[in-house]
XYZ file of C-alpha atoms in Angstrom:
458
model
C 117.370 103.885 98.217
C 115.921 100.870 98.797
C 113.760 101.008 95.924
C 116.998 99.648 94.320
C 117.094 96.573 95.647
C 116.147 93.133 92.653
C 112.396 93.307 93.793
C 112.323 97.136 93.624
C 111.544 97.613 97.585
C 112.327 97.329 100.750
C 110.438 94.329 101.101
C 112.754 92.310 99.319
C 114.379 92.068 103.308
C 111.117 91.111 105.337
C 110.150 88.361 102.336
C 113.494 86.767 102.669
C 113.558 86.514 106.139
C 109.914 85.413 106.201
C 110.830 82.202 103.426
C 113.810 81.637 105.461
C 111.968 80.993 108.632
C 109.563 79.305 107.472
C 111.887 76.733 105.595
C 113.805 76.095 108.580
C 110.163 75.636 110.371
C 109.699 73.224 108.258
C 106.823 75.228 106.631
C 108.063 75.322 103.278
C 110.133 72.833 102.078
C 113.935 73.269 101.071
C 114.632 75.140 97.922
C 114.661 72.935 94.844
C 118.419 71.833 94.081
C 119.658 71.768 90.229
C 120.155 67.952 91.042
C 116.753 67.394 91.689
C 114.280 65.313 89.349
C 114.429 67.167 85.919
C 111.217 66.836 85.551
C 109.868 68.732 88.331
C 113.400 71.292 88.325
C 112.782 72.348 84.718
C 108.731 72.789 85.160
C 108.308 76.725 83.458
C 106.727 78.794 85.511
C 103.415 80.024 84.093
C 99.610 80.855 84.091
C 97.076 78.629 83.451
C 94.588 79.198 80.753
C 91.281 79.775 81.101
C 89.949 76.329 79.592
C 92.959 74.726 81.525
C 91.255 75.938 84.261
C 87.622 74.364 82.940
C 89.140 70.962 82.422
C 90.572 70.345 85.608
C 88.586 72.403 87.501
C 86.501 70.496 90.751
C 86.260 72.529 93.792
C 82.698 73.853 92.916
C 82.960 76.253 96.063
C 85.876 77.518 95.833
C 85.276 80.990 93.475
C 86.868 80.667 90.088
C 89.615 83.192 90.477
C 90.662 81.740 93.487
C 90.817 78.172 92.044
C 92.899 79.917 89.228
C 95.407 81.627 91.285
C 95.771 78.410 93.087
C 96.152 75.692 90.058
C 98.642 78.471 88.857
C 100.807 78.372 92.100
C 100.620 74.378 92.041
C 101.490 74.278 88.742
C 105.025 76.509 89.176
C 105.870 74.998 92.337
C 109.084 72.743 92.054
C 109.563 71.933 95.655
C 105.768 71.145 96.467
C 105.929 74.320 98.763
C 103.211 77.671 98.076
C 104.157 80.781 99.249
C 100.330 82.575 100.817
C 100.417 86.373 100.883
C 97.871 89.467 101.671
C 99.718 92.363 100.318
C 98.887 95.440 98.887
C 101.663 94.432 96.402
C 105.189 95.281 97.130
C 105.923 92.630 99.406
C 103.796 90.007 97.098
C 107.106 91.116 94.093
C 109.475 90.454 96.671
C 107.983 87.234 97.576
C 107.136 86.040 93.753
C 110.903 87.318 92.922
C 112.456 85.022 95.763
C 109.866 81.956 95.194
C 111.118 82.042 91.065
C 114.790 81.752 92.255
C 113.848 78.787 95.464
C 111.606 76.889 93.532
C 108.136 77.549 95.483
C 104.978 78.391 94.129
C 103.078 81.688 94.911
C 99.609 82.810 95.412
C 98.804 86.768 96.604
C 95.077 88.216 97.644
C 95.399 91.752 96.927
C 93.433 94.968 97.315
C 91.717 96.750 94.002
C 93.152 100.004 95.660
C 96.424 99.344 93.728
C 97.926 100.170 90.658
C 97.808 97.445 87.616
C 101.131 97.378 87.060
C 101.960 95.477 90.771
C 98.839 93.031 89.647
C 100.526 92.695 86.185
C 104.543 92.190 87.474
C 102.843 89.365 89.821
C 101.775 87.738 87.135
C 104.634 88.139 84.796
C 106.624 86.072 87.689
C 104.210 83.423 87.700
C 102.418 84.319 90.645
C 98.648 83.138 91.397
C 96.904 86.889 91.987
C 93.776 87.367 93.690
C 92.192 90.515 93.687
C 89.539 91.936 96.175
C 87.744 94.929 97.170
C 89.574 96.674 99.857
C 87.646 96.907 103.316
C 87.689 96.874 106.966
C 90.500 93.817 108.238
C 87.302 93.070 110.042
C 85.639 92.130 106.911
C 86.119 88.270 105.548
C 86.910 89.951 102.555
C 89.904 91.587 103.127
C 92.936 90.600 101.853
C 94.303 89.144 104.641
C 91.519 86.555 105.740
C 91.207 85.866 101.975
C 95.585 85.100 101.977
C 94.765 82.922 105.485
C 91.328 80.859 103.930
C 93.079 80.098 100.774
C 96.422 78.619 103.079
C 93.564 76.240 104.960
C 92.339 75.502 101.875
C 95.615 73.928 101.258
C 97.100 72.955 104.077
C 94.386 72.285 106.586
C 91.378 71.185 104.424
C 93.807 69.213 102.068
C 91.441 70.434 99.116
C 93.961 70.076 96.958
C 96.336 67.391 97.510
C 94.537 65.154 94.774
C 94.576 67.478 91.789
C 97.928 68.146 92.524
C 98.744 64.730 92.700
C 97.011 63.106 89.454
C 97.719 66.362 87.587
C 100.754 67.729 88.160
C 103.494 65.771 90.568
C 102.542 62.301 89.079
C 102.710 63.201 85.535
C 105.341 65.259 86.256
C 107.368 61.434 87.138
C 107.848 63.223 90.426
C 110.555 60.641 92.549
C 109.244 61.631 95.435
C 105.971 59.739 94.373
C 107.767 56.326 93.285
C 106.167 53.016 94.829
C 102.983 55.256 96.216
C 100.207 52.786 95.784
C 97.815 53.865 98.477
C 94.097 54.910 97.147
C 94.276 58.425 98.850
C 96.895 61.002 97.607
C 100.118 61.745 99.401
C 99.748 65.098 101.088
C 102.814 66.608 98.846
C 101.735 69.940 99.225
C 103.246 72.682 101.955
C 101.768 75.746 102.371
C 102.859 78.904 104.093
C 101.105 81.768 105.138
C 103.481 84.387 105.291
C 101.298 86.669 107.234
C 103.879 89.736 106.989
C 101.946 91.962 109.679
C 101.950 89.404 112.187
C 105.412 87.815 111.713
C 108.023 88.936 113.450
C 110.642 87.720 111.047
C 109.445 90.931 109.055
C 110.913 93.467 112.022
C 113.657 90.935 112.450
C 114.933 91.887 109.124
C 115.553 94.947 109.290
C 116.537 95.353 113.202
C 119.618 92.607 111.878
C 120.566 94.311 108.831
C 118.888 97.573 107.656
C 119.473 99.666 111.012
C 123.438 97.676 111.252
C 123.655 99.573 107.608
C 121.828 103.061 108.710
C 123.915 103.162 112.018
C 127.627 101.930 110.045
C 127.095 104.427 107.083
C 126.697 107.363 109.575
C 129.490 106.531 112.092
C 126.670 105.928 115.208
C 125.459 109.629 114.705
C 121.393 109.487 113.176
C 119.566 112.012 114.814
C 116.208 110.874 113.632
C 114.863 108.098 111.117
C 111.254 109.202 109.810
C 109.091 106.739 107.690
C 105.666 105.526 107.310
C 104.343 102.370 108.231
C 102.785 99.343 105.953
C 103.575 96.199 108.131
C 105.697 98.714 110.984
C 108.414 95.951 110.828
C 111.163 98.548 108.864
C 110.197 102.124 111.159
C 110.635 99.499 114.425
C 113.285 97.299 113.905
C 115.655 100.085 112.111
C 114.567 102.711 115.266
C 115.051 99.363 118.011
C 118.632 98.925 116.375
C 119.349 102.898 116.617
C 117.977 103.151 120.000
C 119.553 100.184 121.707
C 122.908 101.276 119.986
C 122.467 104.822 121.936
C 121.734 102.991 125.503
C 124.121 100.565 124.695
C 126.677 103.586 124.295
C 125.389 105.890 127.148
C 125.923 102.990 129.487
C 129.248 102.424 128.504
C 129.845 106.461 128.554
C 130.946 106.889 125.075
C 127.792 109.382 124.744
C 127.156 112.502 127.106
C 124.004 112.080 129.279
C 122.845 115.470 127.865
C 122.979 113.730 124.292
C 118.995 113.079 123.206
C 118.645 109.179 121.854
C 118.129 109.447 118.113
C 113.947 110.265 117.337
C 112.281 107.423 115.552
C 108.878 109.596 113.730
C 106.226 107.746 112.128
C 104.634 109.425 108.662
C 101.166 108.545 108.316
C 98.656 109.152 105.065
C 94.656 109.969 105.372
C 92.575 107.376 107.020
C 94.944 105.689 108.731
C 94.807 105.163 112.480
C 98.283 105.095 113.262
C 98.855 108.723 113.049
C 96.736 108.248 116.393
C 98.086 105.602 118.434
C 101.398 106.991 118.523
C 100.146 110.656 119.499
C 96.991 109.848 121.625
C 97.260 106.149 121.897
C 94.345 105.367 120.344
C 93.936 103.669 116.923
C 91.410 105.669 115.275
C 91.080 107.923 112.513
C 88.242 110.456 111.469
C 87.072 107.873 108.472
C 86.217 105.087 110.872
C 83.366 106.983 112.328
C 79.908 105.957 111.582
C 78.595 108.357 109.332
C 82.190 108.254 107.107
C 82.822 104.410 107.713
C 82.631 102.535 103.841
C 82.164 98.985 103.205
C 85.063 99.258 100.948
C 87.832 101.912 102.351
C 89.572 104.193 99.798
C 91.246 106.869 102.056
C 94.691 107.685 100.724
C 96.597 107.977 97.407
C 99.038 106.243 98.768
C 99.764 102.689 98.298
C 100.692 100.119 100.892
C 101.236 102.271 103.547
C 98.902 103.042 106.571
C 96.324 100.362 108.740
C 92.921 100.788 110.372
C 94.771 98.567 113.227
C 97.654 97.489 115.292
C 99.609 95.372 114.370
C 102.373 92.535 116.022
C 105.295 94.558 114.214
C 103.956 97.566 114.660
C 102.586 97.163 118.496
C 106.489 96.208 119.362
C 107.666 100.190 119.115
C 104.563 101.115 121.195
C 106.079 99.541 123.843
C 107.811 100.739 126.641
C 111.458 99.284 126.347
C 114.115 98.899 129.351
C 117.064 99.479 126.719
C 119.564 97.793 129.459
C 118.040 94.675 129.727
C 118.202 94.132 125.781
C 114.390 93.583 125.843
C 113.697 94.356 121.918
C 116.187 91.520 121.395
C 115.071 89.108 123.905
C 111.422 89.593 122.543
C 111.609 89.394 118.645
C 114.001 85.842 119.169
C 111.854 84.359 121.636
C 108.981 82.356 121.180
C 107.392 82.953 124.687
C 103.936 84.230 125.377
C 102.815 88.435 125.424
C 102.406 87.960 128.807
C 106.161 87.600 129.284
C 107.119 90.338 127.015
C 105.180 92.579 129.074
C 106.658 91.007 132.143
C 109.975 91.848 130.332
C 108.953 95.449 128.986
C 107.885 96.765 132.333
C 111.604 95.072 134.244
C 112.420 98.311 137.051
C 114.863 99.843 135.432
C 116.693 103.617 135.102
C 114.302 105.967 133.687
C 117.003 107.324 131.657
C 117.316 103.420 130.028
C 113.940 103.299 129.199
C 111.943 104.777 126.336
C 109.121 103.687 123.256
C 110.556 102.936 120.120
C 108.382 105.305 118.162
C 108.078 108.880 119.813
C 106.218 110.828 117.180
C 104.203 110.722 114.518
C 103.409 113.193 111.305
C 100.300 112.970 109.441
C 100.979 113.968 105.439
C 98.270 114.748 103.152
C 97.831 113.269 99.545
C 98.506 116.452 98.157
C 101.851 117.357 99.683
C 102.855 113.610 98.632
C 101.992 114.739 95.015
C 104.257 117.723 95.385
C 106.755 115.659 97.141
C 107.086 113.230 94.154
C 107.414 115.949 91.746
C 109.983 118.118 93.449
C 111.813 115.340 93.514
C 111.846 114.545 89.937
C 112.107 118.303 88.555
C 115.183 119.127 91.170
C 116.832 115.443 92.134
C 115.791 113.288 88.750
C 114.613 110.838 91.518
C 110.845 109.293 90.073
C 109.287 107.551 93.626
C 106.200 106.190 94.614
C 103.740 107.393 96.744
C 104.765 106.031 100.059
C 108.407 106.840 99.310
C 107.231 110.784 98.245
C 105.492 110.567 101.990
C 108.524 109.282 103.925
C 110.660 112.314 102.493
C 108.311 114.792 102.702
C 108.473 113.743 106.683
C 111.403 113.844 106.669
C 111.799 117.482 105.546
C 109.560 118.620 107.668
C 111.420 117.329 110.251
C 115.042 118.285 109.263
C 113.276 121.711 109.304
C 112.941 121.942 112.739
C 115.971 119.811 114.209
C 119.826 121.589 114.704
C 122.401 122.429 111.781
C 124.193 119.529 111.056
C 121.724 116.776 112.098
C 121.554 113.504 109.946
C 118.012 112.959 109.030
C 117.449 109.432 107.270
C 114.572 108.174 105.939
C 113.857 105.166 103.153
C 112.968 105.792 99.309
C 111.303 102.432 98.874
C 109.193 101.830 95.887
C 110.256 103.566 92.335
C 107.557 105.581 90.383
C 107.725 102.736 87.875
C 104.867 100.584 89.273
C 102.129 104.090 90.054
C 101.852 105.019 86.390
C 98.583 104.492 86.646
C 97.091 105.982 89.535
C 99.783 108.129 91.915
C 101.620 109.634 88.563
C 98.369 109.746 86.366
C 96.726 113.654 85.895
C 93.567 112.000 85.117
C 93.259 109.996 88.292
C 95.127 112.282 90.807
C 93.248 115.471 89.822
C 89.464 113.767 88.417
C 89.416 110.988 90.964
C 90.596 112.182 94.278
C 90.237 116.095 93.392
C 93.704 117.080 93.715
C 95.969 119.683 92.336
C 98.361 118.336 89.790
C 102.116 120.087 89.834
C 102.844 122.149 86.954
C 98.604 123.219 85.787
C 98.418 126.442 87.848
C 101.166 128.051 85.540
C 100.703 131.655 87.221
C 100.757 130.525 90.811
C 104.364 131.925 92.425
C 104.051 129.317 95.207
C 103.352 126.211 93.494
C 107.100 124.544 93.061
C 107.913 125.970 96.408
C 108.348 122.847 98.073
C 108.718 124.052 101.592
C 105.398 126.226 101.745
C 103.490 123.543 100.342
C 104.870 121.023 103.532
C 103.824 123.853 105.521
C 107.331 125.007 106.721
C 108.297 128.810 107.561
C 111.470 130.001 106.480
């Protein structure tokens, strides 16, 4: 139930990690003490008007609502430090909720594809929101590049550094700025582009602590862990953990050789590629061909879950691992090339020691999540989100064909609190995207059989 967790999501454990590294990088600066300059410690965190935003307003190609989200991240920043995030929303909360409580300012580029109630929260935790039409990663305009442009912006370009410094630090009486008498600006301002899909301080997180937790709670005995993929950093490091555990333990003989390693299952939505690489190898899904391809993608239901690409996370449990050499380890805490990694990967080693992270993948329709999610609030009182209705609906599928008395675990990681308005709206699911809603087809004997709609024979 990770949904649980202060930022609602499992997130809240990549964005930590992420702000964490990249304050002991040096990226970020230190959190902002209580003993610091009152001043700057008891700034409120807020949003910047619209004629705020006239008056000070002189980056004349910069468009306006990124020169708003911007002004509002250097106006809640305490430390000097901006948070930079592409996300389709979940891990921008978790970010926003752990810049309010370290003192940095926030900015997020995210997709129209997602429900207004992540777009609002943002805001409501003083975050700088950009929003964008989704498309192709290929595209300038995706989320992404928009999250890396506005970091140069800041941190390369130095666009900036005098705003912030004639009208926020210095009439904020910032110390920091006492006996600067040079003409230019001090360059006050660190920026970080968290770049969640790419860092590896997302998978880190959860191959230190969420698999540890999985793997404690069950005694060493998970049979399979099934989940989709946003980033890939929670379905890798939480199946690296599980797997190395069961090498670990074969090699030591505490395990029979006959015992199969625990099976780490991706569960993939429409119009992702994913579903692909892991089955055929290839990242490509039906929507990317030519006739289908859209300048701006809307392929799935679901929300934050599924990628037209590979990504660093992800591409670590496509990898063939030699599980006695401790290679996932080695890898994620070094800082050395690919090159070596694949040098490491492909050590000779028993073929019994050596096996991909991820060994199979599901592909779940939009419809079955919508069942899903409403089985699970009629019969369990659980309300989840899309990608958390697709992770368990994998995972039933699954259980269905694996032994009596098999532990099946998956992740319930975003609450049906924030897809009001799309994933749990009868308008939208059934007038928008043509699906059945649970509950309309009143004299249909099937339609709250959960199992027959996932497909599964009794």
């Amino acid at each position: 139930m990770e949904c649980l967790n202060p930022g609602g999501t499992g997130k809240d454990r990549a964005a930590r990690s992420m702000i964490l590294c990249a304050e002991e990088k040096g990226e970020l600066p230190p959190p902002y003490k209580a003993s610091m300059n009152a001043n700057t410690a008891d700034r409120k965190r807020t949003n910047i008007s619209d004629a705020q935003n006239k008056a000070v307003r002189d980056h004349s190609n910069i468009p306006d609502d990124i020169h708003a989200a911007i002004v509002t991240a250097l106006k809640n920043t305490k430390t000097h430090g901006i948070l930079i995030e592409g996300t389709s929303g979940s891990t921008g909360i978790s970010l926003a909720s752990l810049a309010c409580t370290r003192g940095h300012g926030i900015i997020v580029a995210m997709p129209d594809d997602q429900s207004n109630q992540k777009k609002e929260f943002l805001e409501k935790l003083g975050c700088g929101v950009v929003v964008v039409k989704n498309c192709s990663i290929s595209n300038p305009g995706h989320y992404v590049n928009v999250a890396r442009r506005i970091w140069e912006w800041l941190n390369v370009e130095r666009r900036y550094d005098e705003y912030y410094w004639e009208s926020v630090a210095k009439p904020a009486g910032d110390e920091i700025l006492n006996g600067h008498n040079n003409s230019s600006p001090p360059r006050l301002i660190r920026a970080a582009f968290m770049n969640q899909f790419e860092n590896l301080a997302n998978v880190t997180s959860h191959y230190t602590s969420t698999g540890p937790e999985i793997y404690s709670q069950l005694d060493g005995k998970v049979d399979a862990f099934i989940m989709s993929a946003g980033t890939g950093g929670t379905l890798v490091g939480v199946g690296a953990y599980l797997k190395e555990r069961f090498f670990e333990n074969l090699q030591q003989k505490h395990r029979m050789l006959s015992q199969s390693p625990p099976q780490i299952i991706l569960v993939d939505p429409p119009g992702s590629s994913l579903f692909n690489k892991i089955k055929f190898g290839v990242a490509y899904a039906s929507q990317q061909s030519e006739r289908k391809l859209r300048r701006h993608r809307y392929d799935t239901l679901a929300e934050g879950i599924g990628l037209d690409r590979v990504t660093a996370n992800f591409g670590l449990g496509c990898e063939m691992i030699s599980w006695e050499k401790k290679a996932f380890a080695k890898r994620i805490n070094e800082t050395s090339s690919d090159q070596n990694y694949e040098q490491l990967s492909n050590n000779s080693a028993s073929s019994t020691l050596q096996s991909k992270i991820i060994d199979d993948a599901l592909s779940i329709s939009d419809q079955q999540a919508v069942h899903m999610a409403h089985h699970l609030l009629r019969h369990e009182g659980l309300f989840v989100g899309s990608s958390s209705a697709m992770n368990v609906a994998g995972a039933i599928i699954v259980a269905s064909q694996m032994p009596e008395g098999s532990n099946i675990v998956t992740v319930v990681c975003d609450g049906g609190q924030r897809h009001t308005s799309r994933f749990w709206n009868r308008d939208f699911v059934v007038n928008e995207w043509g699906l059945k809603w649970p509950g309309d087809n009143v004299t249909d004997p099937l339609e709250h059989d959960i199992l027959h709609q996932l497909g599964i024979k009794v």
